PDB file of C-alpha atoms and ligand atoms in Angstrom:
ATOM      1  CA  UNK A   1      56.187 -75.588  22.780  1.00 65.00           C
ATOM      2  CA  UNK A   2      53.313 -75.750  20.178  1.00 81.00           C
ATOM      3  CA  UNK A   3      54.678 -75.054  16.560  1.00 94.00           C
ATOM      4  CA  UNK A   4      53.096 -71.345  16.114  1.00 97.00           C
ATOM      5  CA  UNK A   5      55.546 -70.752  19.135  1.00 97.00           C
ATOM      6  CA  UNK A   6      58.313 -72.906  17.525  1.00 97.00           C
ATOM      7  CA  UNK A   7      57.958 -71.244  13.988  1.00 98.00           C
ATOM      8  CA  UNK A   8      57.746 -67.626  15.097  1.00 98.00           C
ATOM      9  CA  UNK A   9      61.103 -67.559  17.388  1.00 97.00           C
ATOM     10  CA  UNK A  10      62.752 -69.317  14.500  1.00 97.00           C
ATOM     11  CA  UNK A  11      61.576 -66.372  12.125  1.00 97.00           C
ATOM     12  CA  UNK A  12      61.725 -63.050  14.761  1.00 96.00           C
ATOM     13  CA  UNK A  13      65.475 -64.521  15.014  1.00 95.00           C
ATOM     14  CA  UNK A  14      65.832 -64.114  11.385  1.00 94.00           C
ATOM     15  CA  UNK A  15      64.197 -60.647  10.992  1.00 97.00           C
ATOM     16  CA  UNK A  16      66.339 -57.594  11.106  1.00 97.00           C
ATOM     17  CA  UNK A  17      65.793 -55.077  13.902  1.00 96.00           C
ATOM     18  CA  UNK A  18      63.528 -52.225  12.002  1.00 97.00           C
ATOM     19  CA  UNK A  19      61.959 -54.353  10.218  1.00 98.00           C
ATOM     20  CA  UNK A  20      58.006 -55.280  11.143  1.00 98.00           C
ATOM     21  CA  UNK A  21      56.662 -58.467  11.192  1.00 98.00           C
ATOM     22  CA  UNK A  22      52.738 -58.944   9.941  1.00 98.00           C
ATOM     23  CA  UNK A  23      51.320 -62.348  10.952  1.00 98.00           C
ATOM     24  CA  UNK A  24      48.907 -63.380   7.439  1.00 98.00           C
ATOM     25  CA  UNK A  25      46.288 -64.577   9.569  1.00 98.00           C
ATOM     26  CA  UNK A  26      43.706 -65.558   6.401  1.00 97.00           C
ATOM     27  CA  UNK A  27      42.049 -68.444   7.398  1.00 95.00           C
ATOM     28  CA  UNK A  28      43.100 -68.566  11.252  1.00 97.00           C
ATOM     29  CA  UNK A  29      40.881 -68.748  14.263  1.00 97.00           C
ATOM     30  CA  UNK A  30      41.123 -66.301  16.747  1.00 97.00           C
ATOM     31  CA  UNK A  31      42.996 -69.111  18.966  1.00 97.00           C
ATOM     32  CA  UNK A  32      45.502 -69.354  16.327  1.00 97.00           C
ATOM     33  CA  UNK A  33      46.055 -65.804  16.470  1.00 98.00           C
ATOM     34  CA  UNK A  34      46.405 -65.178  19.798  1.00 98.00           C
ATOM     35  CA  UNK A  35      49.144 -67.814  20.114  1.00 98.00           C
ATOM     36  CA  UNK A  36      51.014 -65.654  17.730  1.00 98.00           C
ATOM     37  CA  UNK A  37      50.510 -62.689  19.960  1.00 98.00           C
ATOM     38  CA  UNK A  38      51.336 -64.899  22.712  1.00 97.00           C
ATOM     39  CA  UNK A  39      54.479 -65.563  20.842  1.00 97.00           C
ATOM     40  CA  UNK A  40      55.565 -62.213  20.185  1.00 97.00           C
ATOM     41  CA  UNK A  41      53.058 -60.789  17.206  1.00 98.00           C
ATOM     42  CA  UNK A  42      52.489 -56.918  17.745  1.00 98.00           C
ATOM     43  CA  UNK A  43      50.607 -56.635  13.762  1.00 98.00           C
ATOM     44  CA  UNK A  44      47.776 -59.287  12.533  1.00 98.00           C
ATOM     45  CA  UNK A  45      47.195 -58.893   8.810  1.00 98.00           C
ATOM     46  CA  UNK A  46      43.464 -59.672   7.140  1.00 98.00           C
ATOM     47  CA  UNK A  47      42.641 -60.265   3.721  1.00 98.00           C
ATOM     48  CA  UNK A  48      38.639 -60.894   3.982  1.00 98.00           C
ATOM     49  CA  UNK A  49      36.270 -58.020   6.148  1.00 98.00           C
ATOM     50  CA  UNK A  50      33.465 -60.712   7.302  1.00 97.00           C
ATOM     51  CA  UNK A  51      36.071 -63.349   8.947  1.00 97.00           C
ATOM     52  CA  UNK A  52      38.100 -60.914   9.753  1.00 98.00           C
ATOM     53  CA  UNK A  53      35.603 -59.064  12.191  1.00 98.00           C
ATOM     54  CA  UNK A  54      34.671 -61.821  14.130  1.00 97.00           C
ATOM     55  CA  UNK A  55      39.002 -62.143  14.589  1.00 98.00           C
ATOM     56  CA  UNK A  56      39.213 -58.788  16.085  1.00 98.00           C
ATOM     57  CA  UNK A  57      36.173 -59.104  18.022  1.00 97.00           C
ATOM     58  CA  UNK A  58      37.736 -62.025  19.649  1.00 97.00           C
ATOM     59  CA  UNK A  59      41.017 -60.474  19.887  1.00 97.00           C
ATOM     60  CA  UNK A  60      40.666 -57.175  20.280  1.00 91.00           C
ATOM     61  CA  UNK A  61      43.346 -54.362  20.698  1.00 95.00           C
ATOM     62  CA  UNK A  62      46.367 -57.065  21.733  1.00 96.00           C
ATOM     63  CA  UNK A  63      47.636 -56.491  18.154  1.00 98.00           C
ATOM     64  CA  UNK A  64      47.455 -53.751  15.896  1.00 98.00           C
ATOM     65  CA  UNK A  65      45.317 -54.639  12.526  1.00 98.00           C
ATOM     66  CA  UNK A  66      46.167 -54.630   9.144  1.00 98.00           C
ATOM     67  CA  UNK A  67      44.397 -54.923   6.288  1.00 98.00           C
ATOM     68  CA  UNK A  68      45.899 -56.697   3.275  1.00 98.00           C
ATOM     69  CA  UNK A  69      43.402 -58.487   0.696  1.00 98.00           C
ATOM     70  CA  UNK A  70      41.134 -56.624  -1.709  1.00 98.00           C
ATOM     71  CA  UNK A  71      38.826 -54.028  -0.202  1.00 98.00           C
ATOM     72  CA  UNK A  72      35.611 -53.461  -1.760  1.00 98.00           C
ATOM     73  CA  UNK A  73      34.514 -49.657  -1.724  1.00 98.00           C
ATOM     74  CA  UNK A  74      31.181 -51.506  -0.176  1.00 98.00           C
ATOM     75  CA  UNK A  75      32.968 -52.979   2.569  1.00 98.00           C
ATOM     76  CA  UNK A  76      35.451 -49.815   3.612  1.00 98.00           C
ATOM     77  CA  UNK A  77      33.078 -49.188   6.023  1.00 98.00           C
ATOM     78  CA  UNK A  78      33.167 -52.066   8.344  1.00 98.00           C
ATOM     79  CA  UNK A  79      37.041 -51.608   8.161  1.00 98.00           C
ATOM     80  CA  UNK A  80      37.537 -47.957   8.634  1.00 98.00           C
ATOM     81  CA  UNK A  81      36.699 -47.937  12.460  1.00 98.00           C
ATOM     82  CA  UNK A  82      38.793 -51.171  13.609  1.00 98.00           C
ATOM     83  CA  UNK A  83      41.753 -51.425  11.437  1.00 98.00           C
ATOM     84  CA  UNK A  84      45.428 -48.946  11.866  1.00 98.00           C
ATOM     85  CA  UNK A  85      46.185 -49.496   8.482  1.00 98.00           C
ATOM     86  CA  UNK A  86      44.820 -50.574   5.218  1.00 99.00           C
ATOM     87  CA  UNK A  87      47.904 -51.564   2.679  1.00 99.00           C
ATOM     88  CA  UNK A  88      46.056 -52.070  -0.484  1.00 98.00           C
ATOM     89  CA  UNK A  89      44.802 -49.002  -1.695  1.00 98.00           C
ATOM     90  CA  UNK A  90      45.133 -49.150  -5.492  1.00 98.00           C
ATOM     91  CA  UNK A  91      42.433 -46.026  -7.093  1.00 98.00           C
ATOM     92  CA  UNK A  92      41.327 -42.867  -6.181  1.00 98.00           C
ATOM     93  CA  UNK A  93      37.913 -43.946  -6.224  1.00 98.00           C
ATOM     94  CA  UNK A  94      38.849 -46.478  -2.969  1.00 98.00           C
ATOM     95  CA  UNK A  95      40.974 -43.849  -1.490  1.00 98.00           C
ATOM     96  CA  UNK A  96      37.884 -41.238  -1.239  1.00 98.00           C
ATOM     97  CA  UNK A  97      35.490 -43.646  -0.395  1.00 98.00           C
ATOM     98  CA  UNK A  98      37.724 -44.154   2.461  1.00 99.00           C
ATOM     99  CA  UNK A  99      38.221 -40.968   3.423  1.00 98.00           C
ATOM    100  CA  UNK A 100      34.342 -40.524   3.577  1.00 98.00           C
ATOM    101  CA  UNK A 101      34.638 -43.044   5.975  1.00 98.00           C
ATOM    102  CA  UNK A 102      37.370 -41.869   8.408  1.00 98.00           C
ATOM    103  CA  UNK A 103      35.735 -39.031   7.951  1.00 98.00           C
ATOM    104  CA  UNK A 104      32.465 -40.128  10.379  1.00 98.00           C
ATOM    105  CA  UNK A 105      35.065 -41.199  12.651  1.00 97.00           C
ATOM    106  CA  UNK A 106      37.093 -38.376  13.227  1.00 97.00           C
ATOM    107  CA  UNK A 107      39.942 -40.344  12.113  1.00 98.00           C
ATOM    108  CA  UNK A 108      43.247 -40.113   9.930  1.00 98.00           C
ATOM    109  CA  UNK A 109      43.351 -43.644   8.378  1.00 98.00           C
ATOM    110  CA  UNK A 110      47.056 -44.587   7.739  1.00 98.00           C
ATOM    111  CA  UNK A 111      46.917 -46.224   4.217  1.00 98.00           C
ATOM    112  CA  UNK A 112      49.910 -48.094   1.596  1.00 99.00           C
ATOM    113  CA  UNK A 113      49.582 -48.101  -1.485  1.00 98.00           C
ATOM    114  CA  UNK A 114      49.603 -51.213  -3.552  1.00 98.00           C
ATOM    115  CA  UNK A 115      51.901 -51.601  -6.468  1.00 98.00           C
ATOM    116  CA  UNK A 116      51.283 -53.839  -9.503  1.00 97.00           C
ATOM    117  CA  UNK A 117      54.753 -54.609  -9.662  1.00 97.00           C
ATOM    118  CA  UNK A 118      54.762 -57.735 -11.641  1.00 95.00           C
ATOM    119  CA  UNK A 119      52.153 -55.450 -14.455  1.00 95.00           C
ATOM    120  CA  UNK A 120      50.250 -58.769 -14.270  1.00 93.00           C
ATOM    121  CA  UNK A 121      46.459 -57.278 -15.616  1.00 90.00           C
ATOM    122  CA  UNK A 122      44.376 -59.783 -13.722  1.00 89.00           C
ATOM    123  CA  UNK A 123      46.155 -58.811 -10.214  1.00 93.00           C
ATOM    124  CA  UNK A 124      45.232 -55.346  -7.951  1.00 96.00           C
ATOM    125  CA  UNK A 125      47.351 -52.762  -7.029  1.00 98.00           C
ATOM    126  CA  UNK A 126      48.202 -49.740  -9.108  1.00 98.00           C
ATOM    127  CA  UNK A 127      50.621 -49.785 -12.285  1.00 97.00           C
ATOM    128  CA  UNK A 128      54.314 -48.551 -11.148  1.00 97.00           C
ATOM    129  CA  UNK A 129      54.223 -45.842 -13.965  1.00 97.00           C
ATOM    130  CA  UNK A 130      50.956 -44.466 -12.347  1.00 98.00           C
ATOM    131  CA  UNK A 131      52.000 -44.538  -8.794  1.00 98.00           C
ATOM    132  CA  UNK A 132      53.054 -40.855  -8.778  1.00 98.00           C
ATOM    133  CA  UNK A 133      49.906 -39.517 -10.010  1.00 98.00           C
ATOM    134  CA  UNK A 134      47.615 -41.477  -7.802  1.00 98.00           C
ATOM    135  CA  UNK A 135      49.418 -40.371  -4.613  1.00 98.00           C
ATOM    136  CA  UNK A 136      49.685 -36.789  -5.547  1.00 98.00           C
ATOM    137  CA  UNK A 137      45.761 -37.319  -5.994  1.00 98.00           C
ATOM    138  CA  UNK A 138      45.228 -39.315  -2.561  1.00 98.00           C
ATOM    139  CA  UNK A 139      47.934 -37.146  -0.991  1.00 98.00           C
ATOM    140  CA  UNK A 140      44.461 -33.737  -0.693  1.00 98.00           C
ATOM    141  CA  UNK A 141      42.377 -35.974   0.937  1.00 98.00           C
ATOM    142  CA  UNK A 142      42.023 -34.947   4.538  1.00 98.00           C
ATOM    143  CA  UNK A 143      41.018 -37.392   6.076  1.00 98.00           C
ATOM    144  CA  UNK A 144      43.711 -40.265   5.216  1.00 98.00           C
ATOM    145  CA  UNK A 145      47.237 -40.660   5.603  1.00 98.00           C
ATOM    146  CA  UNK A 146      49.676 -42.110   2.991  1.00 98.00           C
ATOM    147  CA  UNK A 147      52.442 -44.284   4.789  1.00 98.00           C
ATOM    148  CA  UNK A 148      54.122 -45.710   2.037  1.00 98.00           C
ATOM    149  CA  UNK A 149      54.155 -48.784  -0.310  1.00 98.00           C
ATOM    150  CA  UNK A 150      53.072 -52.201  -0.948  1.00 98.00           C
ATOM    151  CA  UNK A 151      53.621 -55.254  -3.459  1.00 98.00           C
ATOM    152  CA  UNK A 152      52.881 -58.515  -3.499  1.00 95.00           C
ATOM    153  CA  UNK A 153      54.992 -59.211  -7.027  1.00 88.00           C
ATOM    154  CA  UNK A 154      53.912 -62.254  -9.024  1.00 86.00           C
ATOM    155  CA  UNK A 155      53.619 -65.526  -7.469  1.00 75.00           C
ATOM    156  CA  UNK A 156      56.396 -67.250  -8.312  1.00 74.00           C
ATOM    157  CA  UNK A 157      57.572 -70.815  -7.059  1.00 77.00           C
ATOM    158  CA  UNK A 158      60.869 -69.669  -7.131  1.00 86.00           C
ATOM    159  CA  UNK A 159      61.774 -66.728  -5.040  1.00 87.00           C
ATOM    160  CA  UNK A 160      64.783 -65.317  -6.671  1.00 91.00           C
ATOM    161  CA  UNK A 161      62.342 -64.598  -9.357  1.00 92.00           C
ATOM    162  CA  UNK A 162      60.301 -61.849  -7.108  1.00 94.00           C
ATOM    163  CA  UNK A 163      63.944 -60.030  -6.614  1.00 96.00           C
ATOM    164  CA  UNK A 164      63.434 -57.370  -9.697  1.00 96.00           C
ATOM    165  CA  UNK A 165      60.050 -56.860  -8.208  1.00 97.00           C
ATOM    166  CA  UNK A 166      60.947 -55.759  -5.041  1.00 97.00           C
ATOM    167  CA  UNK A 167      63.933 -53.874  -6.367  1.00 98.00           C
ATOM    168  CA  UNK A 168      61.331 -51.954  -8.831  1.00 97.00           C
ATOM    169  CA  UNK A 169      59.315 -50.803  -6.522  1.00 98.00           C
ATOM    170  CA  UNK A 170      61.738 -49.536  -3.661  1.00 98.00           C
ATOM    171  CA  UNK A 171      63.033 -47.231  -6.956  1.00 98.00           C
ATOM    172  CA  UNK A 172      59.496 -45.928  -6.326  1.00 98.00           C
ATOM    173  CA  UNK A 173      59.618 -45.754  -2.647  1.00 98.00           C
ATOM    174  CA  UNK A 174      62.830 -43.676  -3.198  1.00 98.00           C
ATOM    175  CA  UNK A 175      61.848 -41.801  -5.723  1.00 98.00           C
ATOM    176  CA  UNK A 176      58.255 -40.802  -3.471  1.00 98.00           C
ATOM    177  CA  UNK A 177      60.494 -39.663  -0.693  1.00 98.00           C
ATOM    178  CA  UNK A 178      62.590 -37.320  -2.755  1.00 98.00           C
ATOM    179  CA  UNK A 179      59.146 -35.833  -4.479  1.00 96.00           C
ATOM    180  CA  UNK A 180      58.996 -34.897  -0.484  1.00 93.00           C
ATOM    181  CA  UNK A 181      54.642 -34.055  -1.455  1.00 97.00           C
ATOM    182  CA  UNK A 182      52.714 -32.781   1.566  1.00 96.00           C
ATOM    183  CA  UNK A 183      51.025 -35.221   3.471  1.00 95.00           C
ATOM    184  CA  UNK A 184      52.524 -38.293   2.368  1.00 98.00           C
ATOM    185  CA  UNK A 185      55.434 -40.032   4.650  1.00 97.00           C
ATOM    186  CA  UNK A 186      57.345 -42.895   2.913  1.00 98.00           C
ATOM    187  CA  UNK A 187      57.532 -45.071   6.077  1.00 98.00           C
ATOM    188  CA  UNK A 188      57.139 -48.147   5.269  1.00 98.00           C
ATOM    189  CA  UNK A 189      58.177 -50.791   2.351  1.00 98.00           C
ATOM    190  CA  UNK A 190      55.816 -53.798   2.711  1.00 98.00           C
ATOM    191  CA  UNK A 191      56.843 -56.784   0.296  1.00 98.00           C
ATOM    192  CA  UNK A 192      58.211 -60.415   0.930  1.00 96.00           C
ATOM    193  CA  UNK A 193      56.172 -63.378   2.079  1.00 96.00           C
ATOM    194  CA  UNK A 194      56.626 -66.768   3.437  1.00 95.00           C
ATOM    195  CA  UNK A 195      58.930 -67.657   0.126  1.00 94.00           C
ATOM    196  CA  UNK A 196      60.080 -64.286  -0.273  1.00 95.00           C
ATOM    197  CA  UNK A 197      60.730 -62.380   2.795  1.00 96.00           C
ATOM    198  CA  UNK A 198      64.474 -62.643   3.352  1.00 96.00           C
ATOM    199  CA  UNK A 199      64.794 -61.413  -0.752  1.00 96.00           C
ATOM    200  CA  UNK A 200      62.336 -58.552  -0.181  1.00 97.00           C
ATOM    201  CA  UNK A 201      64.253 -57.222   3.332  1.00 98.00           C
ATOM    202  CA  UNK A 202      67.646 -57.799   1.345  1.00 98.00           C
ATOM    203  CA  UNK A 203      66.222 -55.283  -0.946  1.00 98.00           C
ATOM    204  CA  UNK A 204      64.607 -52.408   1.154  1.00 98.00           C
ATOM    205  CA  UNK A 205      61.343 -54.208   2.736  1.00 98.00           C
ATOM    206  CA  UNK A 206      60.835 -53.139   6.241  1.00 98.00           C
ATOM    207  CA  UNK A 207      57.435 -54.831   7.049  1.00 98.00           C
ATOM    208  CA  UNK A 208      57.196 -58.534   5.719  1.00 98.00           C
ATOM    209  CA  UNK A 209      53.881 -60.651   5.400  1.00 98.00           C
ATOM    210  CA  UNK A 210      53.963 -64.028   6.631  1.00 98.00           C
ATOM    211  CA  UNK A 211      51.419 -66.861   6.906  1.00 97.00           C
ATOM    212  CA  UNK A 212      52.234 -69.660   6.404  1.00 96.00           C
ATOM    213  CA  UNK A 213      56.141 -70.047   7.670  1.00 97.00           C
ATOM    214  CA  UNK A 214      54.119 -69.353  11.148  1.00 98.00           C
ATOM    215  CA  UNK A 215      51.065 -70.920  10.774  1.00 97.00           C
ATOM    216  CA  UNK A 216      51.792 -73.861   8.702  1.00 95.00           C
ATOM    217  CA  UNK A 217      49.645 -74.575   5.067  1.00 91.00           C
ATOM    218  CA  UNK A 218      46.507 -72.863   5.168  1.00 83.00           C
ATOM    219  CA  UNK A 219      42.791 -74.546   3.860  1.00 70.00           C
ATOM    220  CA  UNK A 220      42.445 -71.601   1.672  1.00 66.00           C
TER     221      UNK A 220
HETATM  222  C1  PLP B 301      48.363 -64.628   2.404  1.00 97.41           C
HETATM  223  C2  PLP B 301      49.125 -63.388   2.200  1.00 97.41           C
HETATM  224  C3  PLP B 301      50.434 -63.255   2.646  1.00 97.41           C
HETATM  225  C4  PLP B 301      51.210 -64.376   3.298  1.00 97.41           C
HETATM  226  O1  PLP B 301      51.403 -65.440   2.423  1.00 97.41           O
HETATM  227  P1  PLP B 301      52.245 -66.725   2.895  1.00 97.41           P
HETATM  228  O2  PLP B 301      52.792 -67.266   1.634  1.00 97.41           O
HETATM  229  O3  PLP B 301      51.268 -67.633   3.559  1.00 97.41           O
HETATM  230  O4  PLP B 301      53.286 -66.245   3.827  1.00 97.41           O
HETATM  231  C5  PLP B 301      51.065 -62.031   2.471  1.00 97.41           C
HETATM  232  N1  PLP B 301      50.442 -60.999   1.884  1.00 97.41           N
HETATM  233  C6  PLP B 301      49.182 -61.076   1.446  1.00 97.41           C
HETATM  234  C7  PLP B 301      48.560 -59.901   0.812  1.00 97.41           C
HETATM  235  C8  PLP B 301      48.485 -62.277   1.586  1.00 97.41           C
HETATM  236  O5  PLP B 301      47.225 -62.359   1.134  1.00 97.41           O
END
C-alpha cells in the first residue's frame, strides 16, 4: 500500500459521516492526485489557476474541483468553466466579476465565502463584522450561488489556538441561516486543516481541507 493510500484510510476513518473531505492538492502532480481518488477522494482542492489547469486536464471529471487559494478577478475566467465551487470569495468586486463569467457559460457557480476570522490585515477573506452585508450584496447576482462559509483562521503551531476561530465563525454560519435571505443556502462550513481538522469538525465544520496529513510535506 503506497502511503497516499495508507494516510487517507487512516483519516476517512477519522472523519464523521456528513462531513466532506477536500484533498489540498497545491503542489501535487496529477499522479499524486489520482492516487487519492484511487483511494477514496470525491473533492480535489486548488490554490493556484495555471498548475491547477494542467491537474484537471490530466484528471478530469473523477473528482469534483474546488477552488481554495486567492483568485485574481484576472484569472476568474480560466476557473469559472472547470471548477464546482470556488470557496474564497471575499468582495463584491470578485463576486461580479464572477458572475460575468458564469454568466457566458450559462452557469450558476456555487461559491463560499471566506471569512477573516483571525482579523489578521495582511490575510484574505472578508472581516466577520462585514460578512452580512457582503452576502446580502452577492446574494442579487444571478448568476452565482452562495453555499456557505469558509476560514482558514490564523496559522497557528498549536491547534487549540484556531478553536475560537472556528467557533466565531459558525456564530456567523448560524446567524446567515436564520437571516433565511433569498438565494443564499448555508450548506456548508469549510474550516480545519491538516493541524486543525478534528478542532474545526468538533465545532461545526462539515468540509475539512487537508494536504499534507495525505500527501506528506509539500515543496511549497
Ligand atoms: C494548503 C491548504 C490547506 C491544507 O493545508 P495542510 O496544512 O497541508 O493540510 C487547506 N486550505 C487551504 C486554503 C490551503 O491553501
Amino acid at each position: 500500500m503506497n502511503d497516499i493510500k495508507r494516510n487517507l484510510e487512516k483519516i476517512l476513518s477519522e472523519i464523521p459521516e456528513g462531513v466532506e473531505l477536500v484533498a489540498a492538492a497545491k503542489s501535487r502532480t496529477a499522479e499524486e492526485v489520482l492516487q487519492a481518488i484511487a483511494a477514496g477522494i470525491r473533492i480535489v482542492g486548488e490554490n493556484y489557476v495555471q498548475e491547477s489547469l494542467k491537474i484537471i486536464e490530466k484528471v478530469g471529471p473523477k473528482a469534483r474541483w474546488h477552488f481554495i487559494g486567492h483568485l485574481q478577478t484576472n484569472k476568474v475566467k480560466y476557473v469559472v468553466p472547470v471548477y464546482d465551487l470556488i470557496e474564497t470569495v471575499d468582495s463584491i468586486k470578485l463576486a461580479k466579476e464572477i458572475d460575468k463569467h458564469a454568466k457566458k457559460y450559462n452557469k450558476i457557480m456555487s461559491i463560499l465565502i471566506e471569512i477573516n476570522s483571525g482579523r489578521e490585515p495582511q490575510k484574505f477573506g472578508i472581516m466577520p463584522e462585514d460578512t452580512e452585508k457582503l452576502i446580502k450584496e452577492i446574494s442579487t447576482l444571478s448568476n452565482l450561488k452562495i453555499m456557505g462559509l469558509m476560514t482558514m483562521g490564523p496559522f497557528t503551531g498549536d491547534s487549540e489556538l484556531a478553536r475560537p476561530y472556528f467557533i466565531e465563525t459558525k456564530k456567523i454560519f448560524n446567524r446567515i441561516a436564520t437571516a433565511k435571505i433569498p438565494n443564499v443556502e448555508m450548506k456548508y462550513l469549510s474550516m480545519g486543516m491538516s493541524n486543525s481538522y478534528k478542532i474545526a469538525i468538533e465545532e461545526g465544520a462539515n468540509m475539512v481541507r487537508i494536504g499534507t496529513k495525505i500527501f506528506g510535506e509539500r515543496k511549497y
